[in-house]
Structure formats: C-alpha cells, structure tokens
PDB file of C-alpha atoms in Angstrom:
ATOM      1  CA  ALA A 595      42.492-272.335 228.278  1.00 91.00           C
ATOM      2  CA  ARG A 596      43.917-269.671 229.501  1.00 92.00           C
ATOM      3  CA  ILE A 597      41.748-269.478 232.341  1.00 93.00           C
ATOM      4  CA  ALA A 598      41.402-272.782 232.400  1.00 94.00           C
ATOM      5  CA  ASN A 599      45.559-273.578 233.205  1.00 96.00           C
ATOM      6  CA  ALA A 600      44.788-270.983 236.218  1.00 96.00           C
ATOM      7  CA  VAL A 601      42.847-272.912 238.081  1.00 97.00           C
ATOM      8  CA  THR A 602      45.819-273.695 241.033  1.00 97.00           C
ATOM      9  CA  GLU A 603      45.772-277.806 240.496  1.00 95.00           C
ATOM     10  CA  ASP A 604      48.223-278.385 243.981  1.00 95.00           C
ATOM     11  CA  GLY A 605      48.518-277.075 247.874  1.00 95.00           C
ATOM     12  CA  ALA A 606      46.433-274.842 249.688  1.00 93.00           C
ATOM     13  CA  ASP A 607      44.671-273.608 247.667  1.00 96.00           C
ATOM     14  CA  ARG A 608      43.844-276.299 244.701  1.00 97.00           C
ATOM     15  CA  GLY A 609      40.573-274.942 242.874  1.00 97.00           C
ATOM     16  CA  PHE A 610      41.489-271.158 242.763  1.00 96.00           C
ATOM     17  CA  LEU A 611      41.854-269.297 240.139  1.00 95.00           C
ATOM     18  CA  ALA A 612      44.850-266.990 239.999  1.00 95.00           C
ATOM     19  CA  ILE A 613      44.446-264.530 237.338  1.00 93.00           C
ATOM     20  CA  ALA A 614      42.373-261.948 236.692  1.00 90.00           C
ATOM     21  CA  VAL A 615      39.132-261.999 234.775  1.00 90.00           C
ATOM     22  CA  ASN A 616      36.328-261.514 236.198  1.00 83.00           C
ATOM     23  CA  ARG A 617      37.993-258.529 239.635  1.00 85.00           C
ATOM     24  CA  ASP A 618      40.349-256.372 239.931  1.00 89.00           C
ATOM     25  CA  PRO A 619      43.841-258.111 240.808  1.00 90.00           C
ATOM     26  CA  LYS A 620      44.279-256.665 243.410  1.00 93.00           C
ATOM     27  CA  ASP A 621      40.983-258.123 244.883  1.00 90.00           C
ATOM     28  CA  ASN A 622      42.504-261.197 243.614  1.00 92.00           C
ATOM     29  CA  LYS A 623      42.845-263.486 246.537  1.00 94.00           C
ATOM     30  CA  PRO A 624      41.545-266.816 248.307  1.00 95.00           C
ATOM     31  CA  TYR A 625      38.426-265.196 250.281  1.00 95.00           C
ATOM     32  CA  ASN A 626      37.168-263.417 247.645  1.00 94.00           C
ATOM     33  CA  ALA A 627      34.374-265.239 246.212  1.00 94.00           C
ATOM     34  CA  ARG A 628      33.177-263.237 243.693  1.00 91.00           C
ATOM     35  CA  ILE A 629      36.646-265.475 241.390  1.00 94.00           C
ATOM     36  CA  GLN A 630      35.149-268.208 241.624  1.00 95.00           C
ATOM     37  CA  GLU A 631      32.009-266.846 239.937  1.00 94.00           C
ATOM     38  CA  MET A 632      33.910-268.008 236.138  1.00 95.00           C
ATOM     39  CA  ASN A 633      33.530-271.815 237.579  1.00 96.00           C
ATOM     40  CA  GLN A 634      30.491-270.262 235.107  1.00 95.00           C
ATOM     41  CA  ALA A 635      32.814-270.847 231.951  1.00 96.00           C
ATOM     42  CA  LEU A 636      34.382-274.063 232.533  1.00 97.00           C
ATOM     43  CA  SER A 637      30.631-275.715 232.846  1.00 98.00           C
ATOM     44  CA  TYR A 638      30.166-273.946 229.413  1.00 98.00           C
ATOM     45  CA  PHE A 639      32.975-275.672 227.907  1.00 98.00           C
ATOM     46  CA  TYR A 640      32.166-278.902 229.170  1.00 98.00           C
ATOM     47  CA  THR A 641      28.889-279.295 228.848  1.00 98.00           C
ATOM     48  CA  THR A 642      28.838-277.604 225.543  1.00 98.00           C
ATOM     49  CA  LYS A 643      28.695-279.338 221.959  1.00 97.00           C
ATOM     50  CA  ALA A 644      28.967-278.071 219.279  1.00 97.00           C
ATOM     51  CA  PRO A 645      31.712-278.686 216.400  1.00 98.00           C
ATOM     52  CA  TRP A 646      34.235-275.492 217.290  1.00 98.00           C
ATOM     53  CA  ASN A 647      34.655-276.749 220.755  1.00 97.00           C
ATOM     54  CA  PRO A 648      37.497-278.662 221.497  1.00 96.00           C
ATOM     55  CA  TYR A 649      36.654-278.693 225.755  1.00 97.00           C
ATOM     56  CA  TYR A 650      32.553-281.045 224.897  1.00 98.00           C
ATOM     57  CA  GLY A 651      33.782-283.560 227.862  1.00 97.00           C
ATOM     58  CA  SER A 652      37.397-283.162 228.612  1.00 97.00           C
ATOM     59  CA  GLY A 653      38.804-284.799 230.696  1.00 97.00           C
ATOM     60  CA  ALA A 654      41.573-281.943 231.482  1.00 97.00           C
ATOM     61  CA  VAL A 655      38.039-279.513 231.906  1.00 98.00           C
ATOM     62  CA  LYS A 656      36.332-281.387 234.473  1.00 98.00           C
ATOM     63  CA  ALA A 657      39.007-282.183 236.728  1.00 97.00           C
ATOM     64  CA  ARG A 658      40.051-278.124 237.062  1.00 98.00           C
ATOM     65  CA  LEU A 659      35.923-277.760 237.161  1.00 98.00           C
ATOM     66  CA  GLU A 660      35.419-280.601 239.875  1.00 98.00           C
ATOM     67  CA  ALA A 661      38.708-278.608 242.433  1.00 98.00           C
ATOM     68  CA  MET A 662      36.890-275.285 242.021  1.00 97.00           C
ATOM     69  CA  LEU A 663      34.003-276.123 242.827  1.00 97.00           C
ATOM     70  CA  GLU A 664      35.923-277.967 245.897  1.00 97.00           C
ATOM     71  CA  PHE A 665      37.565-274.845 246.592  1.00 97.00           C
ATOM     72  CA  TRP A 666      33.984-272.446 246.429  1.00 95.00           C
ATOM     73  CA  PRO A 667      32.842-274.450 250.185  1.00 94.00           C
ATOM     74  CA  ARG A 668      35.549-271.828 251.433  1.00 93.00           C
ATOM     75  CA  THR A 669      34.406-268.534 250.940  1.00 94.00           C
ATOM     76  CA  GLN A 670      31.036-269.291 252.362  1.00 95.00           C
ATOM     77  CA  ASN A 671      30.850-269.085 256.198  1.00 95.00           C
ATOM     78  CA  PRO A 672      29.277-272.224 257.403  1.00 93.00           C
ATOM     79  CA  ASP A 673      26.536-269.926 260.139  1.00 94.00           C
ATOM     80  CA  THR A 674      25.127-268.337 257.806  1.00 95.00           C
ATOM     81  CA  GLY A 675      25.837-269.207 254.515  1.00 96.00           C
ATOM     82  CA  PHE A 676      27.162-266.363 253.457  1.00 96.00           C
ATOM     83  CA  PHE A 677      29.751-265.829 250.714  1.00 96.00           C
ATOM     84  CA  SER A 678      33.362-263.263 251.478  1.00 95.00           C
ATOM     85  CA  GLU A 679      34.494-261.011 249.509  1.00 94.00           C
ATOM     86  CA  TYR A 680      36.794-258.067 250.393  1.00 92.00           C
ATOM     87  CA  SER A 681      38.482-259.746 253.128  1.00 92.00           C
ATOM     88  CA  PRO A 682      38.029-263.267 255.289  1.00 92.00           C
ATOM     89  CA  ASP A 683      34.744-261.677 256.979  1.00 91.00           C
ATOM     90  CA  ASN A 684      33.267-259.684 255.020  1.00 90.00           C
ATOM     91  CA  TYR A 685      30.566-262.001 254.527  1.00 94.00           C
ATOM     92  CA  SER A 686      28.066-260.570 251.874  1.00 91.00           C
ATOM     93  CA  LEU A 687      25.359-259.811 249.787  1.00 90.00           C
ATOM     94  CA  ALA A 688      26.974-259.000 246.393  1.00 90.00           C
ATOM     95  CA  PRO A 689      29.640-262.354 246.651  1.00 94.00           C
ATOM     96  CA  THR A 690      26.647-264.706 247.863  1.00 95.00           C
ATOM     97  CA  GLY A 691      23.882-263.169 244.994  1.00 92.00           C
ATOM     98  CA  PHE A 692      26.639-263.092 242.030  1.00 90.00           C
ATOM     99  CA  GLY A 693      27.847-266.335 243.102  1.00 95.00           C
ATOM    100  CA  ILE A 694      25.138-268.760 243.372  1.00 95.00           C
ATOM    101  CA  MET A 695      22.880-267.867 239.880  1.00 92.00           C
ATOM    102  CA  ALA A 696      26.474-268.789 237.909  1.00 93.00           C
ATOM    103  CA  THR A 697      26.861-271.843 240.138  1.00 96.00           C
ATOM    104  CA  GLY A 698      23.711-272.563 239.613  1.00 96.00           C
ATOM    105  CA  ARG A 699      23.492-272.111 236.115  1.00 94.00           C
ATOM    106  CA  THR A 700      26.746-274.992 236.540  1.00 97.00           C
ATOM    107  CA  LEU A 701      24.699-277.132 238.821  1.00 98.00           C
ATOM    108  CA  GLU A 702      21.922-276.742 235.612  1.00 96.00           C
ATOM    109  CA  ARG A 703      24.375-277.606 233.192  1.00 97.00           C
ATOM    110  CA  LEU A 704      25.668-280.815 234.933  1.00 98.00           C
ATOM    111  CA  THR A 705      22.576-282.348 236.204  1.00 97.00           C
ATOM    112  CA  THR A 706      20.813-281.576 232.720  1.00 96.00           C
ATOM    113  CA  PRO A 707      20.460-285.102 230.820  1.00 96.00           C
ATOM    114  CA  GLY A 708      23.199-286.955 228.834  1.00 96.00           C
ATOM    115  CA  ASN A 709      25.500-284.096 228.841  1.00 97.00           C
ATOM    116  CA  PRO A 710      29.233-284.695 230.752  1.00 97.00           C
ATOM    117  CA  THR A 711      28.829-284.204 234.485  1.00 97.00           C
ATOM    118  CA  ILE A 712      31.129-284.857 237.425  1.00 98.00           C
ATOM    119  CA  ASP A 713      32.075-286.370 240.347  1.00 97.00           C
ATOM    120  CA  LYS A 714      28.828-287.509 242.203  1.00 97.00           C
ATOM    121  CA  ALA A 715      30.530-286.102 246.428  1.00 97.00           C
ATOM    122  CA  VAL A 716      31.299-283.144 244.805  1.00 97.00           C
ATOM    123  CA  LEU A 717      28.540-282.391 242.741  1.00 98.00           C
ATOM    124  CA  ASP A 718      26.210-283.423 246.145  1.00 97.00           C
ATOM    125  CA  ARG A 719      28.799-281.208 248.019  1.00 97.00           C
ATOM    126  CA  THR A 720      28.409-278.296 245.370  1.00 97.00           C
ATOM    127  CA  LEU A 721      23.786-278.764 245.696  1.00 97.00           C
ATOM    128  CA  ALA A 722      24.521-278.468 249.720  1.00 97.00           C
ATOM    129  CA  VAL A 723      26.520-275.411 249.726  1.00 97.00           C
ATOM    130  CA  GLN A 724      23.725-273.264 246.678  1.00 97.00           C
ATOM    131  CA  ARG A 725      20.797-274.778 248.979  1.00 98.00           C
ATOM    132  CA  LYS A 726      22.568-273.080 252.480  1.00 97.00           C
ATOM    133  CA  ALA A 727      23.142-269.810 250.297  1.00 97.00           C
ATOM    134  CA  ILE A 728      19.293-269.364 248.949  1.00 97.00           C
ATOM    135  CA  MET A 729      18.088-269.996 252.562  1.00 97.00           C
ATOM    136  CA  ALA A 730      19.764-267.790 253.820  1.00 96.00           C
ATOM    137  CA  MET A 731      19.249-265.030 250.901  1.00 94.00           C
ATOM    138  CA  LEU A 732      15.250-265.835 251.078  1.00 95.00           C
ATOM    139  CA  THR A 733      15.019-266.187 255.052  1.00 95.00           C
ATOM    140  CA  ARG A 734      17.788-264.134 256.612  1.00 93.00           C
ATOM    141  CA  GLU A 735      16.700-260.785 258.070  1.00 91.00           C
ATOM    142  CA  GLU A 736      20.608-259.278 256.489  1.00 90.00           C
ATOM    143  CA  PRO A 737      20.533-260.021 252.719  1.00 88.00           C
ATOM    144  CA  TYR A 738      16.714-258.583 253.412  1.00 88.00           C
ATOM    145  CA  ARG A 739      18.784-255.272 254.640  1.00 87.00           C
ATOM    146  CA  TRP A 740      21.376-255.378 252.714  1.00 87.00           C
ATOM    147  CA  GLY A 741      19.214-255.446 248.837  1.00 79.00           C
ATOM    148  CA  ARG A 742      16.897-252.302 250.318  1.00 81.00           C
ATOM    149  CA  ASP A 743      20.299-250.040 249.330  1.00 82.00           C
ATOM    150  CA  TRP A 744      21.788-252.181 246.865  1.00 82.00           C
ATOM    151  CA  SER A 745      18.493-254.769 245.274  1.00 80.00           C
ATOM    152  CA  ASN A 746      20.879-255.473 242.187  1.00 76.00           C
ATOM    153  CA  GLN A 747      22.875-257.892 244.342  1.00 81.00           C
ATOM    154  CA  TRP A 748      19.906-259.576 245.875  1.00 86.00           C
ATOM    155  CA  SER A 749      17.850-260.635 243.518  1.00 83.00           C
ATOM    156  CA  GLY A 750      20.395-263.522 241.171  1.00 87.00           C
ATOM    157  CA  VAL A 751      18.850-265.673 243.855  1.00 91.00           C
ATOM    158  CA  VAL A 752      15.754-265.732 242.027  1.00 89.00           C
ATOM    159  CA  ARG A 753      18.059-267.861 239.140  1.00 89.00           C
ATOM    160  CA  ALA A 754      19.809-269.036 241.627  1.00 93.00           C
ATOM    161  CA  ALA A 755      16.321-270.895 243.546  1.00 94.00           C
ATOM    162  CA  LEU A 756      14.458-271.482 240.206  1.00 92.00           C
ATOM    163  CA  GLY A 757      17.892-273.468 238.893  1.00 93.00           C
ATOM    164  CA  TYR A 758      17.804-275.977 242.275  1.00 96.00           C
ATOM    165  CA  LEU A 759      14.750-276.223 241.283  1.00 95.00           C
ATOM    166  CA  ARG A 760      14.480-277.304 238.067  1.00 92.00           C
ATOM    167  CA  ILE A 761      17.341-279.795 239.771  1.00 95.00           C
ATOM    168  CA  LYS A 762      15.420-280.576 242.549  1.00 96.00           C
ATOM    169  CA  PRO A 763      12.626-279.872 242.325  1.00 94.00           C
ATOM    170  CA  ASP A 764      10.184-281.640 245.779  1.00 95.00           C
ATOM    171  CA  ASP A 765      12.466-278.991 247.675  1.00 96.00           C
ATOM    172  CA  ALA A 766       8.872-277.961 248.831  1.00 96.00           C
ATOM    173  CA  GLU A 767      11.272-275.417 252.090  1.00 97.00           C
ATOM    174  CA  ILE A 768      12.976-274.141 249.169  1.00 97.00           C
ATOM    175  CA  ARG A 769      10.119-273.051 246.926  1.00 94.00           C
ATOM    176  CA  ARG A 770       8.029-271.459 250.139  1.00 96.00           C
ATOM    177  CA  ALA A 771      11.316-269.107 250.654  1.00 96.00           C
ATOM    178  CA  LEU A 772      11.550-268.005 247.355  1.00 93.00           C
ATOM    179  CA  LEU A 773       7.449-267.311 247.173  1.00 91.00           C
ATOM    180  CA  ALA A 774       7.688-265.411 250.006  1.00 94.00           C
ATOM    181  CA  GLY A 775      10.923-263.878 249.182  1.00 90.00           C
ATOM    182  CA  VAL A 776       9.692-262.430 246.042  1.00 87.00           C
ATOM    183  CA  LYS A 777       6.690-261.511 247.089  1.00 89.00           C
ATOM    184  CA  ARG A 778       8.545-258.719 249.749  1.00 87.00           C
ATOM    185  CA  ALA A 779      11.249-258.009 247.895  1.00 83.00           C
ATOM    186  CA  ALA A 780       8.285-256.868 245.172  1.00 82.00           C
ATOM    187  CA  ARG A 781       7.327-254.571 247.669  1.00 84.00           C
ATOM    188  CA  ASP A 782      10.478-253.534 249.218  1.00 83.00           C
ATOM    189  CA  PHE A 783      12.840-253.214 246.027  1.00 80.00           C
ATOM    190  CA  GLN A 784      12.091-251.304 243.800  1.00 79.00           C
ATOM    191  CA  SER A 785      11.104-247.319 243.960  1.00 78.00           C
ATOM    192  CA  PRO A 786       7.517-245.500 243.182  1.00 82.00           C
ATOM    193  CA  VAL A 787       8.849-244.460 240.650  1.00 79.00           C
ATOM    194  CA  GLY A 788      10.383-247.987 238.588  1.00 77.00           C
ATOM    195  CA  PHE A 789      14.917-248.173 239.947  1.00 78.00           C
ATOM    196  CA  LEU A 790      15.977-250.133 241.460  1.00 77.00           C
ATOM    197  CA  TYR A 791      17.845-249.270 244.612  1.00 73.00           C
ATOM    198  CA  GLU A 792      21.483-249.105 244.227  1.00 76.00           C
ATOM    199  CA  GLN A 793      22.883-247.941 248.093  1.00 75.00           C
ATOM    200  CA  GLY A 794      20.184-246.478 248.557  1.00 73.00           C
ATOM    201  CA  GLY A 795      18.881-244.269 245.827  1.00 74.00           C
ATOM    202  CA  PRO A 796      18.396-244.291 241.578  1.00 73.00           C
ATOM    203  CA  ASP A 797      20.853-246.217 240.402  1.00 67.00           C
ATOM    204  CA  PHE A 798      20.044-246.358 236.693  1.00 69.00           C
ATOM    205  CA  GLY A 799      23.472-249.388 235.842  1.00 70.00           C
ATOM    206  CA  TYR A 800      22.510-251.108 238.359  1.00 70.00           C
ATOM    207  CA  THR A 801      18.349-250.855 237.316  1.00 69.00           C
ATOM    208  CA  GLY A 802      20.286-252.634 234.452  1.00 67.00           C
ATOM    209  CA  VAL A 803      22.163-255.139 236.231  1.00 72.00           C
ATOM    210  CA  HIS A 804      18.628-256.008 238.346  1.00 68.00           C
ATOM    211  CA  THR A 805      16.306-256.800 235.599  1.00 74.00           C
ATOM    212  CA  ASN A 806      18.935-258.561 233.915  1.00 74.00           C
ATOM    213  CA  ASN A 807      19.325-261.130 236.677  1.00 72.00           C
ATOM    214  CA  ILE A 808      15.301-261.174 236.192  1.00 76.00           C
ATOM    215  CA  ARG A 809      15.666-261.751 232.588  1.00 75.00           C
ATOM    216  CA  LEU A 810      17.415-264.920 233.132  1.00 77.00           C
ATOM    217  CA  ALA A 811      15.416-266.024 235.763  1.00 72.00           C
ATOM    218  CA  LEU A 812      11.558-265.965 233.907  1.00 74.00           C
ATOM    219  CA  PRO A 813      11.977-268.514 230.733  1.00 77.00           C
ATOM    220  CA  LEU A 814      12.699-271.070 233.889  1.00 75.00           C
ATOM    221  CA  LEU A 815       9.311-269.910 235.746  1.00 75.00           C
ATOM    222  CA  ARG A 816       7.438-270.068 233.057  1.00 76.00           C
ATOM    223  CA  GLU A 817       7.992-274.027 232.706  1.00 75.00           C
ATOM    224  CA  ASP A 818       8.237-273.875 237.107  1.00 65.00           C
ATOM    225  CA  LYS A 819       4.881-275.882 237.640  1.00 57.00           C
TER     226      LYS A 819
END
C-alpha cells in the first residue's frame, strides 16, 4: 500500500512513483525510467489471486498501474527507443534493458487469460513502447557497443523479447532480431574464461546478474515454438 499510494495522482507528473524504492533518493526523479520498473510490483499484486492478497483485481491498484504505464513512455527517446536514467537526456543501456524486462513481466501478467487486465488503449500503447525498445536493443549499434562493456545491462532484452513473443507470437521481425542478437551477444559479451563484462573487465557480482537474467528467460525459451 505504501508503494501504490506513492504513485502521483495528479498534475504534470501523474503516474510517477514519488518514493525511493529501487534507486537512491537523490536519483528518484521523473526523468529516471528505473523508477517506473516498480510497475512490476503493482502488476503482481493486481493479478495474483491468493487468499493472502487483498489487492487482486483492485480498482485502486489498476488506476495506479495504468498511470505508471502511461508515464513510462515519457522517459523514452522517440527517435532511438532508449530510456533515460541520470538526466533527462541520459538515454542509455541500463534503464532500457532492465526497464523492458520489468515491464515485459507486467505485460505478460495483464495479457494472461483469466487475469485482471487494464484499459485496452493503455495496454496497446505500452506494448508499442515495449516493442520499440526491444527492437532498439536488438538492432541498433549503441546497445551492442555498450553491451560489450556492461553485459548484464543488455541481457534483460532476451527475457523481454521472449515475453513479447508470448503475447505477439506472429511478430516475425522481433523473432528474427532476437535470434540474430543472441547469436551476436553469445560471441562477444562473454570472456574466454567465462565471466561477463562490467566496465570492460571481470566482475563476478554482475556476472550473476547476467546469468540470472538468462535464467529467467529460459522457461520462455523452452516453451517457445
């Protein structure tokens, strides 16, 4: 309830999560797309039917989740598809890779048959924004170049793209881009001795982040036909 009630309800920043949860308080600014990753928490409680969960199908949670998803595109560069983090024009890999992984899980929950959903126009716009970012991650040179130095920030796109294909299985362009992107990443994003790159060198902690991203993607990869 504390997180849900921190979603800004009115004004220019409607939908912004005005509480520091997963970022430092000094970075909890409307231009920081990392803040909006918490839409995943709201979607979890909104769509999880369990005796312990009083928020299942809640209209109040739905309204706040819709507002968060309407605010999220404001942090996306309309030309490149990337999201910003530390300043309004700091469009970069981490807020894009982690943002689409988190929001992708929200979209999967909201499109699962039998689950509560949200306004169709909001859902469709979010899917379009998600697709634009996925294609940017898989086809543009900037994220590939960044991913050679920060592999863990790139690999969220694998989970995001597979989740998108679960919703839109006939999107052949996404499927082709994912296959090509994964082949390229497998060749260049892991060192000969096995670690993944962070700032161009070995970082075993961030190697764990990368492998966890891939672990989360594997069930979808196994079920994808």
